[in-house]
């Protein structure tokens, strides 16, 4: 199922701020590569099509929240949004910021340098997984939507994770549902 949002995606090899113009998005990390000799040394691959290539400031945020072992990021969730006030080459061009991360217990505030004299505090919120109660209430509707052909399994998981990340067990309940009586 495609929608109007699919028609405005930038033709690029990475996630761009303009891709988030419709609002924040939640992504599940599937891989991380580091190439120190590149202008954009970190590529974070997700359950979506284009990798997220975080700025130096957002890499600092990720390290402050999750640590330096980037391979431990795999399977975790990240909520990104477009911040229109981010500047590039002296112009307000917009940039991608981290709003929330899974695998955190509390709010984290990180000072990020904007230039030699100015810093900005970035606030990152914990992103809780779906509670079993909330997931149990949504599961029958999701399975029916899949059975009716209105969505495939990947689309259903993506839709649910726009709110909160799913646990591996919850994903399994969608991909391999038990017979409903």
PDB file of C-alpha atoms in Angstrom:
ATOM      1  CA  UNK A   1       0.000   0.000   0.000  1.00  0.00           C
ATOM      2  CA  UNK A   2       1.497   3.315  -1.006  1.00  0.00           C
ATOM      3  CA  UNK A   3       0.330   6.767  -0.107  1.00  0.00           C
ATOM      4  CA  UNK A   4       0.921  10.372  -0.983  1.00  0.00           C
ATOM      5  CA  UNK A   5       3.977  10.458   1.308  1.00  0.00           C
ATOM      6  CA  UNK A   6       5.724   7.947  -0.937  1.00  0.00           C
ATOM      7  CA  UNK A   7       5.514  10.381  -3.852  1.00  0.00           C
ATOM      8  CA  UNK A   8       7.684  13.091  -2.239  1.00  0.00           C
ATOM      9  CA  UNK A   9      10.700  11.010  -1.191  1.00  0.00           C
ATOM     10  CA  UNK A  10      13.970  12.527  -2.345  1.00  0.00           C
ATOM     11  CA  UNK A  11      15.910  10.548  -4.927  1.00  0.00           C
ATOM     12  CA  UNK A  12      19.019  10.087  -2.851  1.00  0.00           C
ATOM     13  CA  UNK A  13      21.261   7.449  -1.322  1.00  0.00           C
ATOM     14  CA  UNK A  14      20.334   8.571   2.197  1.00  0.00           C
ATOM     15  CA  UNK A  15      17.499   9.766   4.388  1.00  0.00           C
ATOM     16  CA  UNK A  16      17.151  13.546   3.999  1.00  0.00           C
ATOM     17  CA  UNK A  17      15.498  16.084   6.290  1.00  0.00           C
ATOM     18  CA  UNK A  18      12.946  16.853   3.593  1.00  0.00           C
ATOM     19  CA  UNK A  19      11.833  13.185   3.763  1.00  0.00           C
ATOM     20  CA  UNK A  20      10.585  13.919   7.298  1.00  0.00           C
ATOM     21  CA  UNK A  21       8.532  16.967   6.380  1.00  0.00           C
ATOM     22  CA  UNK A  22       5.314  15.074   7.188  1.00  0.00           C
ATOM     23  CA  UNK A  23       6.352  14.487  10.803  1.00  0.00           C
ATOM     24  CA  UNK A  24       8.581  12.326  12.928  1.00  0.00           C
ATOM     25  CA  UNK A  25       9.218   8.688  12.007  1.00  0.00           C
ATOM     26  CA  UNK A  26      10.308   5.636  13.979  1.00  0.00           C
ATOM     27  CA  UNK A  27      12.945   3.344  12.457  1.00  0.00           C
ATOM     28  CA  UNK A  28      14.375   0.006  13.583  1.00  0.00           C
ATOM     29  CA  UNK A  29      18.129  -0.236  13.099  1.00  0.00           C
ATOM     30  CA  UNK A  30      19.274  -3.222  11.030  1.00  0.00           C
ATOM     31  CA  UNK A  31      22.952  -2.369  10.589  1.00  0.00           C
ATOM     32  CA  UNK A  32      25.673   0.232  11.115  1.00  0.00           C
ATOM     33  CA  UNK A  33      28.754   0.853   9.000  1.00  0.00           C
ATOM     34  CA  UNK A  34      31.610   3.229   9.733  1.00  0.00           C
ATOM     35  CA  UNK A  35      33.960   4.596   7.066  1.00  0.00           C
ATOM     36  CA  UNK A  36      36.236   7.157   8.806  1.00  0.00           C
ATOM     37  CA  UNK A  37      37.579   8.531   5.517  1.00  0.00           C
ATOM     38  CA  UNK A  38      34.123   9.604   4.293  1.00  0.00           C
ATOM     39  CA  UNK A  39      32.500  13.040   4.694  1.00  0.00           C
ATOM     40  CA  UNK A  40      29.569  11.196   6.233  1.00  0.00           C
ATOM     41  CA  UNK A  41      31.399   8.414   8.074  1.00  0.00           C
ATOM     42  CA  UNK A  42      28.418   6.630   9.668  1.00  0.00           C
ATOM     43  CA  UNK A  43      25.556   4.941   7.846  1.00  0.00           C
ATOM     44  CA  UNK A  44      22.719   3.581   9.952  1.00  0.00           C
ATOM     45  CA  UNK A  45      20.619   1.109   8.009  1.00  0.00           C
ATOM     46  CA  UNK A  46      17.009   0.693   9.019  1.00  0.00           C
ATOM     47  CA  UNK A  47      13.877  -1.231   8.177  1.00  0.00           C
ATOM     48  CA  UNK A  48      13.245   1.451   5.534  1.00  0.00           C
ATOM     49  CA  UNK A  49      14.939   2.011   2.185  1.00  0.00           C
ATOM     50  CA  UNK A  50      17.571   4.714   2.697  1.00  0.00           C
ATOM     51  CA  UNK A  51      20.261   4.761   5.395  1.00  0.00           C
ATOM     52  CA  UNK A  52      20.333   7.534   7.966  1.00  0.00           C
ATOM     53  CA  UNK A  53      23.716   9.313   7.939  1.00  0.00           C
ATOM     54  CA  UNK A  54      23.792  11.249  11.214  1.00  0.00           C
ATOM     55  CA  UNK A  55      25.606  14.551  11.584  1.00  0.00           C
ATOM     56  CA  UNK A  56      28.501  14.797  14.027  1.00  0.00           C
ATOM     57  CA  UNK A  57      26.137  16.293  16.605  1.00  0.00           C
ATOM     58  CA  UNK A  58      23.646  13.443  16.265  1.00  0.00           C
ATOM     59  CA  UNK A  59      26.495  10.897  16.440  1.00  0.00           C
ATOM     60  CA  UNK A  60      27.441  12.510  19.749  1.00  0.00           C
ATOM     61  CA  UNK A  61      23.825  12.141  20.889  1.00  0.00           C
ATOM     62  CA  UNK A  62      23.796   8.444  19.954  1.00  0.00           C
ATOM     63  CA  UNK A  63      27.075   7.809  21.780  1.00  0.00           C
ATOM     64  CA  UNK A  64      25.850   9.699  24.870  1.00  0.00           C
ATOM     65  CA  UNK A  65      22.670   7.599  24.968  1.00  0.00           C
ATOM     66  CA  UNK A  66      23.759   4.177  23.687  1.00  0.00           C
ATOM     67  CA  UNK A  67      27.569   4.120  23.937  1.00  0.00           C
ATOM     68  CA  UNK A  68      30.323   3.626  21.358  1.00  0.00           C
ATOM     69  CA  UNK A  69      29.599  -0.025  20.462  1.00  0.00           C
ATOM     70  CA  UNK A  70      27.662   0.707  17.288  1.00  0.00           C
ATOM     71  CA  UNK A  71      26.907  -2.964  16.562  1.00  0.00           C
ATOM     72  CA  UNK A  72      24.800  -2.985  19.744  1.00  0.00           C
ATOM     73  CA  UNK A  73      22.480  -0.469  18.032  1.00  0.00           C
ATOM     74  CA  UNK A  74      21.127  -3.233  15.783  1.00  0.00           C
ATOM     75  CA  UNK A  75      17.527  -4.069  16.704  1.00  0.00           C
ATOM     76  CA  UNK A  76      17.030  -0.811  18.581  1.00  0.00           C
ATOM     77  CA  UNK A  77      14.583   1.896  17.537  1.00  0.00           C
ATOM     78  CA  UNK A  78      15.158   5.563  16.817  1.00  0.00           C
ATOM     79  CA  UNK A  79      12.587   8.332  16.315  1.00  0.00           C
ATOM     80  CA  UNK A  80      13.792  11.029  13.922  1.00  0.00           C
ATOM     81  CA  UNK A  81      12.299  14.369  12.964  1.00  0.00           C
ATOM     82  CA  UNK A  82      13.081  17.325  10.722  1.00  0.00           C
ATOM     83  CA  UNK A  83      14.358  20.384  12.585  1.00  0.00           C
ATOM     84  CA  UNK A  84      13.879  23.351  10.221  1.00  0.00           C
ATOM     85  CA  UNK A  85      16.294  25.661  12.111  1.00  0.00           C
ATOM     86  CA  UNK A  86      19.374  23.505  11.423  1.00  0.00           C
ATOM     87  CA  UNK A  87      21.842  25.430   9.268  1.00  0.00           C
ATOM     88  CA  UNK A  88      24.179  24.213   6.550  1.00  0.00           C
ATOM     89  CA  UNK A  89      26.624  26.552   4.800  1.00  0.00           C
ATOM     90  CA  UNK A  90      25.113  29.463   6.753  1.00  0.00           C
ATOM     91  CA  UNK A  91      21.537  28.829   5.551  1.00  0.00           C
ATOM     92  CA  UNK A  92      18.603  27.415   7.504  1.00  0.00           C
ATOM     93  CA  UNK A  93      18.202  24.279   5.445  1.00  0.00           C
ATOM     94  CA  UNK A  94      16.744  21.891   7.996  1.00  0.00           C
ATOM     95  CA  UNK A  95      18.346  18.782   9.396  1.00  0.00           C
ATOM     96  CA  UNK A  96      17.518  15.460  10.981  1.00  0.00           C
ATOM     97  CA  UNK A  97      17.423  15.267  14.757  1.00  0.00           C
ATOM     98  CA  UNK A  98      16.952  12.405  17.193  1.00  0.00           C
ATOM     99  CA  UNK A  99      13.784  12.772  19.268  1.00  0.00           C
ATOM    100  CA  UNK A 100      13.643   9.451  21.129  1.00  0.00           C
ATOM    101  CA  UNK A 101      15.507   6.159  21.444  1.00  0.00           C
ATOM    102  CA  UNK A 102      14.577   2.724  22.687  1.00  0.00           C
ATOM    103  CA  UNK A 103      16.743   1.023  25.316  1.00  0.00           C
ATOM    104  CA  UNK A 104      16.866   4.117  27.544  1.00  0.00           C
ATOM    105  CA  UNK A 105      15.510   4.482  31.070  1.00  0.00           C
ATOM    106  CA  UNK A 106      15.251   8.250  31.364  1.00  0.00           C
ATOM    107  CA  UNK A 107      15.430  11.543  29.493  1.00  0.00           C
ATOM    108  CA  UNK A 108      18.952  12.554  28.435  1.00  0.00           C
ATOM    109  CA  UNK A 109      20.021  16.141  27.708  1.00  0.00           C
ATOM    110  CA  UNK A 110      23.165  16.574  25.644  1.00  0.00           C
ATOM    111  CA  UNK A 111      24.913  19.886  24.825  1.00  0.00           C
ATOM    112  CA  UNK A 112      25.826  19.919  21.134  1.00  0.00           C
ATOM    113  CA  UNK A 113      28.165  22.579  19.721  1.00  0.00           C
ATOM    114  CA  UNK A 114      26.589  24.611  16.902  1.00  0.00           C
ATOM    115  CA  UNK A 115      29.753  26.639  16.357  1.00  0.00           C
ATOM    116  CA  UNK A 116      32.787  27.723  18.395  1.00  0.00           C
ATOM    117  CA  UNK A 117      30.728  29.959  20.688  1.00  0.00           C
ATOM    118  CA  UNK A 118      27.255  28.472  20.743  1.00  0.00           C
ATOM    119  CA  UNK A 119      25.832  25.200  22.065  1.00  0.00           C
ATOM    120  CA  UNK A 120      22.340  23.775  21.971  1.00  0.00           C
ATOM    121  CA  UNK A 121      20.849  21.304  24.434  1.00  0.00           C
ATOM    122  CA  UNK A 122      19.337  18.303  22.642  1.00  0.00           C
ATOM    123  CA  UNK A 123      16.740  16.406  24.664  1.00  0.00           C
ATOM    124  CA  UNK A 124      16.312  12.706  23.886  1.00  0.00           C
ATOM    125  CA  UNK A 125      13.341  10.873  25.341  1.00  0.00           C
ATOM    126  CA  UNK A 126      13.121   7.168  26.109  1.00  0.00           C
ATOM    127  CA  UNK A 127      10.916   5.298  23.662  1.00  0.00           C
ATOM    128  CA  UNK A 128       9.086   2.537  25.487  1.00  0.00           C
ATOM    129  CA  UNK A 129       8.100  -0.661  23.724  1.00  0.00           C
ATOM    130  CA  UNK A 130       4.424  -1.430  23.229  1.00  0.00           C
ATOM    131  CA  UNK A 131       2.957  -2.652  26.491  1.00  0.00           C
ATOM    132  CA  UNK A 132       1.566  -6.182  26.289  1.00  0.00           C
ATOM    133  CA  UNK A 133      -1.896  -4.753  27.023  1.00  0.00           C
ATOM    134  CA  UNK A 134      -1.784  -2.235  24.160  1.00  0.00           C
ATOM    135  CA  UNK A 135      -0.276  -4.767  21.768  1.00  0.00           C
ATOM    136  CA  UNK A 136      -2.856  -7.433  22.687  1.00  0.00           C
ATOM    137  CA  UNK A 137      -5.659  -4.960  21.958  1.00  0.00           C
ATOM    138  CA  UNK A 138      -4.225  -4.074  18.515  1.00  0.00           C
ATOM    139  CA  UNK A 139      -3.122  -7.550  17.418  1.00  0.00           C
ATOM    140  CA  UNK A 140      -6.530  -8.930  16.273  1.00  0.00           C
ATOM    141  CA  UNK A 141      -7.173  -5.826  14.150  1.00  0.00           C
ATOM    142  CA  UNK A 142      -3.688  -5.998  12.595  1.00  0.00           C
ATOM    143  CA  UNK A 143      -4.014  -9.711  11.794  1.00  0.00           C
ATOM    144  CA  UNK A 144      -7.439  -9.109  10.208  1.00  0.00           C
ATOM    145  CA  UNK A 145      -6.023  -6.237   8.123  1.00  0.00           C
ATOM    146  CA  UNK A 146      -3.264  -8.552   6.872  1.00  0.00           C
ATOM    147  CA  UNK A 147      -5.715 -11.426   6.217  1.00  0.00           C
ATOM    148  CA  UNK A 148      -8.010  -9.062   4.276  1.00  0.00           C
ATOM    149  CA  UNK A 149      -5.068  -8.064   2.049  1.00  0.00           C
ATOM    150  CA  UNK A 150      -5.227  -4.399   3.056  1.00  0.00           C
ATOM    151  CA  UNK A 151      -1.608  -4.505   4.301  1.00  0.00           C
ATOM    152  CA  UNK A 152       1.257  -6.947   4.157  1.00  0.00           C
ATOM    153  CA  UNK A 153       3.189  -8.026   7.258  1.00  0.00           C
ATOM    154  CA  UNK A 154       6.005  -5.505   6.761  1.00  0.00           C
ATOM    155  CA  UNK A 155       3.534  -2.640   6.321  1.00  0.00           C
ATOM    156  CA  UNK A 156       1.661  -3.697   9.467  1.00  0.00           C
ATOM    157  CA  UNK A 157       4.846  -3.783  11.537  1.00  0.00           C
ATOM    158  CA  UNK A 158       5.926  -0.419  10.111  1.00  0.00           C
ATOM    159  CA  UNK A 159       2.528   1.112  10.931  1.00  0.00           C
ATOM    160  CA  UNK A 160       2.628  -0.139  14.531  1.00  0.00           C
ATOM    161  CA  UNK A 161       6.187   1.055  15.036  1.00  0.00           C
ATOM    162  CA  UNK A 162       5.249   4.603  14.089  1.00  0.00           C
ATOM    163  CA  UNK A 163       4.002   4.822  17.672  1.00  0.00           C
ATOM    164  CA  UNK A 164       6.365   2.573  19.649  1.00  0.00           C
ATOM    165  CA  UNK A 165       8.878  -0.121  18.828  1.00  0.00           C
ATOM    166  CA  UNK A 166       7.790  -3.751  18.937  1.00  0.00           C
ATOM    167  CA  UNK A 167       9.650  -6.427  20.854  1.00  0.00           C
ATOM    168  CA  UNK A 168      10.956  -9.438  18.926  1.00  0.00           C
ATOM    169  CA  UNK A 169       8.193 -11.541  20.507  1.00  0.00           C
ATOM    170  CA  UNK A 170       5.528  -9.070  19.357  1.00  0.00           C
ATOM    171  CA  UNK A 171       6.921  -9.125  15.808  1.00  0.00           C
ATOM    172  CA  UNK A 172       6.807 -12.909  15.890  1.00  0.00           C
ATOM    173  CA  UNK A 173       3.132 -12.798  16.896  1.00  0.00           C
ATOM    174  CA  UNK A 174       2.464 -10.831  13.696  1.00  0.00           C
ATOM    175  CA  UNK A 175       4.689 -12.849  11.363  1.00  0.00           C
ATOM    176  CA  UNK A 176       3.683 -16.250  12.743  1.00  0.00           C
ATOM    177  CA  UNK A 177       0.230 -15.839  14.290  1.00  0.00           C
ATOM    178  CA  UNK A 178      -1.389 -18.700  16.147  1.00  0.00           C
ATOM    179  CA  UNK A 179      -4.666 -20.011  14.818  1.00  0.00           C
ATOM    180  CA  UNK A 180      -7.500 -17.788  15.992  1.00  0.00           C
ATOM    181  CA  UNK A 181     -10.495 -19.681  17.404  1.00  0.00           C
TER     182      UNK A 181
END
